[in-house]
Short mmCIF file of C-alpha atoms in Angstrom, two decimals:
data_model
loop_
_atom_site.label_atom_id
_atom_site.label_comp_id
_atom_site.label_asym_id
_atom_site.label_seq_id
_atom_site.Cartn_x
_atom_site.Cartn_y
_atom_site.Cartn_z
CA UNK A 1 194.19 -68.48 124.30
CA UNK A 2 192.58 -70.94 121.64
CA UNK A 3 189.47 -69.10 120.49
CA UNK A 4 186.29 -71.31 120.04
CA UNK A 5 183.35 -69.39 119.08
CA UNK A 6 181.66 -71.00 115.87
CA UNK A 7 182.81 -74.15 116.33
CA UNK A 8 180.58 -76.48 115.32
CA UNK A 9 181.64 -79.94 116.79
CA UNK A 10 181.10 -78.81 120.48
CA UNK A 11 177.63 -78.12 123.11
CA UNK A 12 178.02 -76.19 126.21
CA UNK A 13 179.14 -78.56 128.05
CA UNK A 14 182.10 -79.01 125.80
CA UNK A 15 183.37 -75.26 126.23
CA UNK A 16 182.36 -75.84 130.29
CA UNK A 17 184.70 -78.44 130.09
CA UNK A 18 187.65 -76.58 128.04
CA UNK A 19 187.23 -74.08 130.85
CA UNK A 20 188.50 -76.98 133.59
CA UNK A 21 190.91 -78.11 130.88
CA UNK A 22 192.54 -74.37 130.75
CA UNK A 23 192.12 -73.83 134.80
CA UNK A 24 194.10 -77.33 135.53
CA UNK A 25 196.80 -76.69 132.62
CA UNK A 26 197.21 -73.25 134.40
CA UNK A 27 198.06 -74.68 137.98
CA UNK A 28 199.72 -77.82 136.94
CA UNK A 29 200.97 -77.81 133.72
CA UNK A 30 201.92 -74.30 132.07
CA UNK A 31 204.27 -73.30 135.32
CA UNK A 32 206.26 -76.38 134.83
CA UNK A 33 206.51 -76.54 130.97
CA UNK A 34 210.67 -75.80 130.35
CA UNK A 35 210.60 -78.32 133.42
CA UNK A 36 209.49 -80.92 132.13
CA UNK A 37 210.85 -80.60 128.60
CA UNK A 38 214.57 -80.52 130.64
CA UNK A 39 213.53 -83.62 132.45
CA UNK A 40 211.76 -85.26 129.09
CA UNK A 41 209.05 -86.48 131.14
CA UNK A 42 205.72 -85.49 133.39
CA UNK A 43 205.92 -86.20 136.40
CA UNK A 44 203.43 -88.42 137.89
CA UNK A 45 201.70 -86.08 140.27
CA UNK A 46 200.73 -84.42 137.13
CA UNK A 47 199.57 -86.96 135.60
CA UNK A 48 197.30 -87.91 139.10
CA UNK A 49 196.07 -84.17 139.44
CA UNK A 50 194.91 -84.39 135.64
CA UNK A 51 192.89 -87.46 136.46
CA UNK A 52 191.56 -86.19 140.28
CA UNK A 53 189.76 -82.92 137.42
CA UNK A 54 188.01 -85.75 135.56
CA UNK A 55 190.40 -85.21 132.51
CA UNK A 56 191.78 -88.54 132.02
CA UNK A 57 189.65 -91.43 129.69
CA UNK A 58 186.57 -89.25 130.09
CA UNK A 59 184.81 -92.00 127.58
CA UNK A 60 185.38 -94.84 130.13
CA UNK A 61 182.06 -95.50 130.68
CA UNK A 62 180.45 -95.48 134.47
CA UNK A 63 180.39 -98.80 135.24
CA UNK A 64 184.13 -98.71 134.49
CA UNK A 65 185.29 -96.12 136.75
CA UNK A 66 184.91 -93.10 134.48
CA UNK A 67 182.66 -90.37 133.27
CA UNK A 68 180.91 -92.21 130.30
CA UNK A 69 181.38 -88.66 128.16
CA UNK A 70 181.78 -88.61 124.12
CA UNK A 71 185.16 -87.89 122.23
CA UNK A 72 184.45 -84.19 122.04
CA UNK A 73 185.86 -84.39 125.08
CA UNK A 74 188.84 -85.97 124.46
CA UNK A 75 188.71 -83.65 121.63
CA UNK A 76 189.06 -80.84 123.50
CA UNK A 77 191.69 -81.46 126.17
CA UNK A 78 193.84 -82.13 122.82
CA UNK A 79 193.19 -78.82 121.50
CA UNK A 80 194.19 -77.09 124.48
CA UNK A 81 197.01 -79.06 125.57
CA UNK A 82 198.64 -78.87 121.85
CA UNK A 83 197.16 -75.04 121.69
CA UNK A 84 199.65 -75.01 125.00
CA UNK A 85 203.07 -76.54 123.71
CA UNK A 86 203.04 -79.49 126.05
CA UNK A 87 203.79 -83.10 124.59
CA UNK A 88 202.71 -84.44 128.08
CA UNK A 89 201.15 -88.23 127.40
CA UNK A 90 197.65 -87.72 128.27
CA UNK A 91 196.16 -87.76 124.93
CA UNK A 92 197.59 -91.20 123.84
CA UNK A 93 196.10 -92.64 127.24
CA UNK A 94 192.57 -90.76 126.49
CA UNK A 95 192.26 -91.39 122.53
CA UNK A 96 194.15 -94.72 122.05
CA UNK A 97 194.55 -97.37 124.94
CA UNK A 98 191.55 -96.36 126.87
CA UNK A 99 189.58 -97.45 123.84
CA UNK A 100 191.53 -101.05 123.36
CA UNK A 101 190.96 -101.65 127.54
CA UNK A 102 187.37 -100.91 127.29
CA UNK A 103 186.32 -102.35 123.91
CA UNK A 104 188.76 -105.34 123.70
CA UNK A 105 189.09 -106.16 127.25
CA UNK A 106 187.34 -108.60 129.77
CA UNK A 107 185.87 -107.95 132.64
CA UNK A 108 188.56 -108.80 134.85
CA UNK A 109 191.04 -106.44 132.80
CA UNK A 110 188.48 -103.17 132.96
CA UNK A 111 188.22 -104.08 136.39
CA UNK A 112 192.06 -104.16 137.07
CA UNK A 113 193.45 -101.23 134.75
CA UNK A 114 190.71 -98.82 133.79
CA UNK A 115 189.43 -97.40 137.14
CA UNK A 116 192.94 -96.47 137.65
CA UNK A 117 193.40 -95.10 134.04
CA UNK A 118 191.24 -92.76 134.83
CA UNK A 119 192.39 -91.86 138.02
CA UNK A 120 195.92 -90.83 136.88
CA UNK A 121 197.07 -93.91 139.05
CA UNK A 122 197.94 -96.20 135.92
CA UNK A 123 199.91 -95.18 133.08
CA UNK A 124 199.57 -96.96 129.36
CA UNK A 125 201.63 -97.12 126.65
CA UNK A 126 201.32 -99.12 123.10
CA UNK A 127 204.17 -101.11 122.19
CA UNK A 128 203.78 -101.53 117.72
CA UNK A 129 206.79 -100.19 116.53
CA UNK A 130 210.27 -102.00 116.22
CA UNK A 131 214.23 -101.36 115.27
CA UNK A 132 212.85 -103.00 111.95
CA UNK A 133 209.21 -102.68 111.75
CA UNK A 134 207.21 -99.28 112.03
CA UNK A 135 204.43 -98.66 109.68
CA UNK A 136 204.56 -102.06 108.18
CA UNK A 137 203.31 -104.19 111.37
CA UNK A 138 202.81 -106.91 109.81
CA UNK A 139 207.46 -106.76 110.25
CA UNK A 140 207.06 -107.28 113.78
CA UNK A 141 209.66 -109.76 115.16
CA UNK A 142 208.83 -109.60 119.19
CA UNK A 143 207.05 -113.08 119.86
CA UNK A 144 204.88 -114.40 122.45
CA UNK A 145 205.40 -118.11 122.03
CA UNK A 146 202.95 -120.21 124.11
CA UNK A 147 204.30 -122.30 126.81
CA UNK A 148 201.36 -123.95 128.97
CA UNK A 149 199.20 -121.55 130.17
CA UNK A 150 201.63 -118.78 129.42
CA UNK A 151 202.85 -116.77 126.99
CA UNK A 152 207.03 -116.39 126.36
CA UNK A 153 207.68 -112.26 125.26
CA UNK A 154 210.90 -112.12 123.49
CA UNK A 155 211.80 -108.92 121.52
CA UNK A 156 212.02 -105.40 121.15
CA UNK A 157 209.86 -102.08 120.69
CA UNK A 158 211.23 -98.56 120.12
CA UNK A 159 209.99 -95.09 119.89
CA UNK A 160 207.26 -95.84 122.36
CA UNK A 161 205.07 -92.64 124.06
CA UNK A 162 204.75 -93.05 128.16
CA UNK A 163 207.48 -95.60 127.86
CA UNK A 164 209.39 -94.47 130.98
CA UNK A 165 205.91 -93.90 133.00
CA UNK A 166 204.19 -96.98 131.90
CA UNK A 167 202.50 -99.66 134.20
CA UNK A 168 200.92 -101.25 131.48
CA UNK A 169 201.92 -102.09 128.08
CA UNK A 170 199.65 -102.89 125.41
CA UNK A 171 202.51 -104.91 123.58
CA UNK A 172 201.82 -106.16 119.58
CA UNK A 173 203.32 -109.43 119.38
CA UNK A 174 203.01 -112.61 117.19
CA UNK A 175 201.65 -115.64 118.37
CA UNK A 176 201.60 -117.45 115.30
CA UNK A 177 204.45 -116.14 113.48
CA UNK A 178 203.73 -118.83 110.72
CA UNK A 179 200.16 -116.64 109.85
CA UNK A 180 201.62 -113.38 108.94
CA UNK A 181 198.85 -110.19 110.03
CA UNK A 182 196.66 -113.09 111.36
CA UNK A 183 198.89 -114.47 113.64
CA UNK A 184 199.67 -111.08 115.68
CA UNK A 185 198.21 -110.65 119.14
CA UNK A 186 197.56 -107.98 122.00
CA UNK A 187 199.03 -108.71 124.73
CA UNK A 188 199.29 -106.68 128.14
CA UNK A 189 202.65 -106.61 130.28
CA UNK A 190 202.73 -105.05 133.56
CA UNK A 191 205.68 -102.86 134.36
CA UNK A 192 206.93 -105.32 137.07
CA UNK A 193 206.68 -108.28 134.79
CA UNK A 194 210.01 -110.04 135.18
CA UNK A 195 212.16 -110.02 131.93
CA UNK A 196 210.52 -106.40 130.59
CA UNK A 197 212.74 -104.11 131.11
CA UNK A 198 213.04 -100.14 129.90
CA UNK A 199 216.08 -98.74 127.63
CA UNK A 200 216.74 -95.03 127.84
CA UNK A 201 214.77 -92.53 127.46
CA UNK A 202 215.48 -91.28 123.79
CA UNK A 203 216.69 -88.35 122.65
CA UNK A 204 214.45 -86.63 120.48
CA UNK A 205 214.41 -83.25 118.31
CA UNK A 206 211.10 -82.47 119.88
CA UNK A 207 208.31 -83.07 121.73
CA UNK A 208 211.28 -83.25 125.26
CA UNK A 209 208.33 -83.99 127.62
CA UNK A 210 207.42 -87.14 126.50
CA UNK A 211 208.92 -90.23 127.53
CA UNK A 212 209.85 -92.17 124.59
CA UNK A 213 211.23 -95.30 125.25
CA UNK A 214 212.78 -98.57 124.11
CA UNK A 215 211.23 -101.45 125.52
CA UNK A 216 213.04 -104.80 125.82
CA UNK A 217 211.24 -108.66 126.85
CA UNK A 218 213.61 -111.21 127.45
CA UNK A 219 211.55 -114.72 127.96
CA UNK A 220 209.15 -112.42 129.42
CA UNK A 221 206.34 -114.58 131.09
CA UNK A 222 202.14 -113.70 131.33
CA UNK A 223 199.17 -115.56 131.15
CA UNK A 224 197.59 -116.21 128.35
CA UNK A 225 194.91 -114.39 130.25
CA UNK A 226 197.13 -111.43 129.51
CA UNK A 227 195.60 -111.18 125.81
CA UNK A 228 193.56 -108.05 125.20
CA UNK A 229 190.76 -109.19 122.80
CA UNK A 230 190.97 -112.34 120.63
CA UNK A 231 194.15 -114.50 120.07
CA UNK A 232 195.17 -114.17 116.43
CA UNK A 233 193.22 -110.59 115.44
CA UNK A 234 195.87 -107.93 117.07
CA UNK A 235 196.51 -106.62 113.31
CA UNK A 236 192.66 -106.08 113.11
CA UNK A 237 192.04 -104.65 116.56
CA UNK A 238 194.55 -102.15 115.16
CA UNK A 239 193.15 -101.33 111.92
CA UNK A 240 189.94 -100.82 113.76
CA UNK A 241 191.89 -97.93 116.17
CA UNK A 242 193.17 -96.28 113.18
CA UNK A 243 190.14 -93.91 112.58
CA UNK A 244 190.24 -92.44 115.99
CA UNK A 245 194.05 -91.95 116.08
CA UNK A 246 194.39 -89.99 113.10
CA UNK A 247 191.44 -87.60 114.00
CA UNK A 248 193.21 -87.65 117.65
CA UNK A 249 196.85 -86.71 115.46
CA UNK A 250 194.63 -83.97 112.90
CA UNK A 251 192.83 -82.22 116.11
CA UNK A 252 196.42 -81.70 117.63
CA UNK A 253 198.08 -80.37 114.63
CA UNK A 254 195.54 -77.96 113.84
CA UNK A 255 195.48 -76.60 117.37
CA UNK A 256 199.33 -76.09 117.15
CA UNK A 257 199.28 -74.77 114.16
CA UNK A 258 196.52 -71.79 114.82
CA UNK A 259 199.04 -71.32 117.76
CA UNK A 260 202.20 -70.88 115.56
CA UNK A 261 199.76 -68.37 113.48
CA UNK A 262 199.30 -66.50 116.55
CA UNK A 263 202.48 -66.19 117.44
CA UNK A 264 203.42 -64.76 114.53
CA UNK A 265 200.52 -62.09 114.31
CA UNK A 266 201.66 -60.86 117.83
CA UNK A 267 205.64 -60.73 116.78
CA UNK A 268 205.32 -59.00 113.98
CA UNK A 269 203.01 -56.37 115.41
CA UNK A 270 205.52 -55.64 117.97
CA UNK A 271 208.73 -56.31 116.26
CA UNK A 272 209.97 -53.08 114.56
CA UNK A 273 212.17 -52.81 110.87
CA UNK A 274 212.98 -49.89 108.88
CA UNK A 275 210.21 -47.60 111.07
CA UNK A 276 207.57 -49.78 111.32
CA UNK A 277 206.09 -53.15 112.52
CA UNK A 278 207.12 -55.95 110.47
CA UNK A 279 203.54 -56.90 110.31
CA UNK A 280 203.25 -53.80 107.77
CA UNK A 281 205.22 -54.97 105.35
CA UNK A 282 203.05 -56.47 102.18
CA UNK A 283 205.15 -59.95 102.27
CA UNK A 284 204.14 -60.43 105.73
CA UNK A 285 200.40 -59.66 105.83
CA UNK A 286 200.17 -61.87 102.95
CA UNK A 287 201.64 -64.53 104.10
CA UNK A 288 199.51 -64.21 107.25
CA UNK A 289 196.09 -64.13 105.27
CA UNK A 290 197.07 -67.21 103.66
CA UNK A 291 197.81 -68.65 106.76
CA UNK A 292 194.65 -67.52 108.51
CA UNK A 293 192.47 -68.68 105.31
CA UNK A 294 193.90 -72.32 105.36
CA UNK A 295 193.30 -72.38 108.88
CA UNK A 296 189.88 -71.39 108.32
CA UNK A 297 189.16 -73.96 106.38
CA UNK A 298 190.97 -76.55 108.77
CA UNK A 299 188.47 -76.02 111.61
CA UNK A 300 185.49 -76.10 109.35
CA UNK A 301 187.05 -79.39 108.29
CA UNK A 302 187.97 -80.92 111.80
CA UNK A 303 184.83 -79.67 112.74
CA UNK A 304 182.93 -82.16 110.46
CA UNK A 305 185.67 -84.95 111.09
CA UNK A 306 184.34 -85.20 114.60
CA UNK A 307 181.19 -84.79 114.46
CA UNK A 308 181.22 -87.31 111.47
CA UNK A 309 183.34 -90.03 113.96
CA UNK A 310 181.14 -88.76 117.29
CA UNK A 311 178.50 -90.36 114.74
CA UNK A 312 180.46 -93.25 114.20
CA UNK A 313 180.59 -92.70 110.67
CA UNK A 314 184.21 -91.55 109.96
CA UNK A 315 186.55 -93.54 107.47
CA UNK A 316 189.74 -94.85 107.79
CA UNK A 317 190.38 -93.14 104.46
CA UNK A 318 188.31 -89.81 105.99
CA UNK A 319 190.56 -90.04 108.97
CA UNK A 320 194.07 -90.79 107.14
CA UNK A 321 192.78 -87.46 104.77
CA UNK A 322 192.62 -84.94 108.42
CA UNK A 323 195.86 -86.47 109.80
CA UNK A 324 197.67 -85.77 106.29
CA UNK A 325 195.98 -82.37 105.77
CA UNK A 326 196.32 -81.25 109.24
CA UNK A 327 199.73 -82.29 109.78
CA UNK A 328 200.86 -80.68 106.71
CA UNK A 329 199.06 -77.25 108.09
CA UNK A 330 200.41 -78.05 111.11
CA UNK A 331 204.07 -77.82 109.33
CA UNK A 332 203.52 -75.24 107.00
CA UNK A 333 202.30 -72.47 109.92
CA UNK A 334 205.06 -73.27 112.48
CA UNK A 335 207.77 -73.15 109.52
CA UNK A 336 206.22 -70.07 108.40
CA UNK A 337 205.70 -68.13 111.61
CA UNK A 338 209.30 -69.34 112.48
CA UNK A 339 210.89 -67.34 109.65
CA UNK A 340 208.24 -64.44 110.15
CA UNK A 341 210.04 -64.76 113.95
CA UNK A 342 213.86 -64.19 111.98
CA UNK A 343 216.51 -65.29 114.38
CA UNK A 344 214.78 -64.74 117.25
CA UNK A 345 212.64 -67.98 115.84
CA UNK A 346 215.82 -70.06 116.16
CA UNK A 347 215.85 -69.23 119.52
CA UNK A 348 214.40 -71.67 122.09
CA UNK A 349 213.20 -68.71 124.82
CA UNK A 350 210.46 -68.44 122.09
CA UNK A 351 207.50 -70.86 122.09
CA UNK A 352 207.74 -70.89 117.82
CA UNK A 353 211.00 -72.62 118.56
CA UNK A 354 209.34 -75.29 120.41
CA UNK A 355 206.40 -75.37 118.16
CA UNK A 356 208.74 -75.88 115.25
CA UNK A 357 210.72 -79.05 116.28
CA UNK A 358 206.88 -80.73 118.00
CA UNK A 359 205.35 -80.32 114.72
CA UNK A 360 208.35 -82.07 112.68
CA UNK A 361 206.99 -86.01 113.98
CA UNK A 362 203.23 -85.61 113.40
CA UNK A 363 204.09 -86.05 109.53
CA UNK A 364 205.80 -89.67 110.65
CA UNK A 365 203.67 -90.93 113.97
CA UNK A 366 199.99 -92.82 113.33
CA UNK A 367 201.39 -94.21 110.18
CA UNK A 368 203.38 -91.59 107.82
CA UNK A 369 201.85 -88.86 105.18
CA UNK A 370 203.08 -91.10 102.62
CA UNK A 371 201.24 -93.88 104.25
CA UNK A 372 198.06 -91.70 104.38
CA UNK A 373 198.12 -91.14 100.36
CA UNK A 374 198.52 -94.89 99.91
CA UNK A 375 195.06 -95.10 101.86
CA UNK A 376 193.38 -92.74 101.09
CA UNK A 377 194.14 -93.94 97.37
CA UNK A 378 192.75 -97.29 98.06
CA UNK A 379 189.60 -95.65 97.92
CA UNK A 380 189.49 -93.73 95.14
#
């Protein structure tokens, strides 16, 4: 179990909450984990049972069908479910596309997708990433051409979370392909939209339980009443997400990586070599106490990242800093405890195993590490 005392980000009613989090993981999530990673998905009933314990968009605000609650929350669910091993979707519907429905939508659109958001009844995904185009988005090539009072989808999108669950896409398209960054658009595409259709399910080296999907539009046809905020300022929307993702990314990766460190601790206190616990030996209890001290230091750090972005006062260059630190932790305590694990680490009945190969994309997803250096340089 995650420990929390002396955290400094979270009230009462944060740990009351972790409490649900842990008691709904327990019934509906932890029984079914090698389940869902052989299926690469979560099934929906999950995903409706999650929302039915108030654990889905929890900063939807009242008068939108939700619980109006801060991002500790959100915060929190993404500790435990990373803490747990799962790569179940819930935290890209909570941190990401709850925000772009309530702060970029109309009233029609909260009306029609957030109630169920919350709920567990409707599924989100973000469509940015191409065949061609990942952390340069100003590369997109998909199009939504304007035809009367319509928009024309044609293109392609890969690598995208909740793909196979979606019933909503938030999809990044161009407009005005003639205006570069200011002539991309957000534009929303219900599942039963005729011309979208899914590709397969992908095959990835980790993180099996979420879908990940290729998306296809051919002449795919919504109103122009489809657009989520303003025509022409997609890129910017974006940019303005970024903070919030790469804290969501950082509080994940830390809470996986104190989870790798405790797997370690307990295998090499019961593992046995040459008489005594492998733990004993000087190599390994120093590799452990660096371990332990960086991690230290990470939740004294993530700690002020959200209580600096609760304020509203986090950076995109603050943020991009805890997703490349964290991430890097992240890597450096699952790759560690694996080899403190021997071959038993290489063995997928061991949760290090899975750790190992879920930790491997949070270096590339929310932009890459090397990405992060080229922002955080911008303001130096």
């Amino acid at each position: 179990m995650l420990a929390t005392t002396h955290r400094t980000a979270y009230n009462e009613d944060h740990e009351a909450f972790r409490d649900t989090v842990r008691r709904v993981f327990a019934e509906h999530l932890t029984p079914h984990l090698d389940e869902h990673e052989a299926n690469g998905i979560v099934p929906r009933d999950v995903w409706k049972a999650v929302g039915d314990a108030g654990m889905l968009c929890m900063t939807v605000k009242e008068k939108n069908g939700g619980l109006g609650l801060d991002f500790g929350f959100n915060c929190v669910l993404t500790e435990e479910i990373s803490y747990l091993g799962s790569s179940a979707g819930f935290t890209l519907q909570n941190d990401i596309t709850a925000s772009y429905f309530e702060r970029l939508g109309n009233d029609e659109q909260r009306a029609k997708y957030l109630p169920g958001m919350v709920s567990g009844d409707i599924i989100t995904a973000i469509a940015m990433t191409e065949p061609g185009a990942g952390s340069d988005l100003q590369g997109i090539r998909t199009t939504a051409k304007k035809d009367g009072n319509h928009l024309v989808i044609n293109g392609s999108k890969t690598y995208i979370t909740n793909g196979q669950n979606a019933d909503c896409v938030i999809v990044v398209a161009k407009t005005d392909p003639d205006k570069g960054a200011k002539g991309i658009s957000l534009v929303l595409v219900d599942a039963d939209t005729p011309g979208f259709a899914r590709g397969r399910n992908l095959d990835k080296i980790g993180q099996h339980s979420a879908d990940t999907s290729e998306l296809f539009f051919n002449d795919c046809r919504v109103p122009m009443t489809n657009i989520l905020g303003a025509e022409g300022m997609g890129f910017v929307h974006l940019m303005e997400e970024l903070p919030q993702e790469r804290l969501s990314i950082a509080v994940g990766a830390q809470a996986a990586a104190q989870r790798a460190f405790d797997e370690a601790v307990a295998f090499t206190k019961d593992r046995k070599a040459f008489g005594k616990s492998v733990f004993e030996f000087q190599n390994t209890k120093f590799t452990l106490a660096d371990l332990k001290a960086k991690l230290q230091v990470g939740w004294a750090h993530l700690d002020w990242a959200i209580r600096k972005h609760l304020a509203g006062e986090l950076t995109t260059d603050e943020a991009s800093a805890a997703k490349l630190w964290h991430t890097d932790l992240q890597w450096e305590c699952c790759d560690t405890a694996l080899q403190l694990h021997g071959g038993a680490g290489y063995m997928n009945e061991y949760a290090i195993a899975r750790l190992w190969r879920d930790a491997r994309v949070t270096r590339i997803f929310g932009g890459t590490n090397e990405i992060m250096k080229e922002v955080i340089s911008r303001s130096i």
